Short mmCIF file of C-alpha atoms in Angstrom, two decimals:
data_model
loop_
_atom_site.label_atom_id
_atom_site.label_comp_id
_atom_site.label_asym_id
_atom_site.label_seq_id
_atom_site.Cartn_x
_atom_site.Cartn_y
_atom_site.Cartn_z
CA VAL A 252 -44.13 -64.27 47.88
CA PRO A 253 -42.92 -64.34 51.49
CA ALA A 254 -42.42 -60.96 53.18
CA GLY A 255 -38.74 -61.73 53.85
CA SER A 256 -37.93 -62.12 50.15
CA GLU A 257 -39.53 -58.72 49.34
CA VAL A 258 -37.21 -57.02 51.82
CA SER A 259 -34.18 -58.71 50.29
CA GLN A 260 -35.30 -57.71 46.74
CA GLU A 261 -35.73 -54.10 47.90
CA SER A 262 -32.35 -54.25 49.62
CA LEU A 263 -30.79 -55.47 46.38
CA LEU A 264 -32.26 -52.60 44.42
CA LEU A 265 -31.04 -50.04 46.94
CA HIS A 266 -27.57 -51.48 47.67
CA GLY A 267 -26.87 -53.99 44.92
CA PRO A 268 -24.38 -53.75 42.05
CA PHE A 269 -26.84 -51.77 39.90
CA ALA A 270 -27.82 -49.25 42.56
CA ARG A 271 -27.82 -45.69 41.30
CA LYS A 272 -25.32 -43.23 42.69
CA PRO A 273 -26.81 -39.99 44.00
CA LYS A 274 -26.74 -37.29 41.36
CA ARG A 275 -23.85 -34.87 41.55
CA ILE A 276 -24.76 -31.21 41.79
CA ARG A 277 -23.84 -29.48 38.55
CA THR A 278 -21.55 -26.48 38.92
CA ALA A 279 -22.71 -23.25 37.31
CA PHE A 280 -19.53 -21.62 36.08
CA SER A 281 -19.30 -17.88 35.52
CA PRO A 282 -18.40 -16.66 32.03
CA SER A 283 -14.89 -15.71 33.17
CA GLN A 284 -14.36 -19.14 34.80
CA LEU A 285 -15.55 -20.88 31.62
CA LEU A 286 -13.12 -18.82 29.51
CA ARG A 287 -10.17 -19.71 31.78
CA LEU A 288 -11.17 -23.39 31.89
CA GLU A 289 -11.55 -23.51 28.11
CA ARG A 290 -8.11 -21.94 27.61
CA ALA A 291 -6.54 -24.42 30.06
CA PHE A 292 -8.26 -27.28 28.20
CA GLU A 293 -6.95 -26.03 24.81
CA LYS A 294 -3.39 -26.16 26.16
CA ASN A 295 -3.74 -29.53 27.88
CA HIS A 296 -6.74 -31.82 27.78
CA TYR A 297 -5.76 -33.33 31.16
CA VAL A 298 -5.23 -30.67 33.82
CA VAL A 299 -3.70 -32.51 36.78
CA GLY A 300 -1.46 -32.02 39.78
CA ALA A 301 -0.13 -28.63 40.72
CA GLU A 302 -1.62 -26.99 37.59
CA ARG A 303 -5.08 -28.21 38.50
CA LYS A 304 -4.66 -27.07 42.09
CA GLN A 305 -3.47 -23.61 41.03
CA LEU A 306 -6.21 -23.21 38.41
CA ALA A 307 -8.88 -24.23 40.91
CA SER A 308 -7.53 -21.80 43.50
CA SER A 309 -7.35 -18.91 41.06
CA LEU A 310 -10.99 -19.55 39.99
CA SER A 311 -12.29 -20.02 43.59
CA LEU A 312 -13.29 -23.59 42.69
CA SER A 313 -12.52 -26.95 44.24
CA GLU A 314 -10.04 -29.26 42.47
CA THR A 315 -12.96 -31.67 41.86
CA GLN A 316 -14.73 -28.97 39.87
CA VAL A 317 -11.71 -28.53 37.61
CA VAL A 318 -11.82 -31.77 35.65
#
């Protein structure tokens, strides 16, 4: 196998359509944050917009962490 084809195969694995995304760091929620998040989820399974922003702010979390 020519050296050039090995590089392209490696490149495909690293950057191709099946390349793995880097793992996201898992958030460790405090018990009080979990309780508030669970209550919000019970009321509405999709917390979006201003409600999501307000909930994130009140819990000292980013909006991305409030999914």
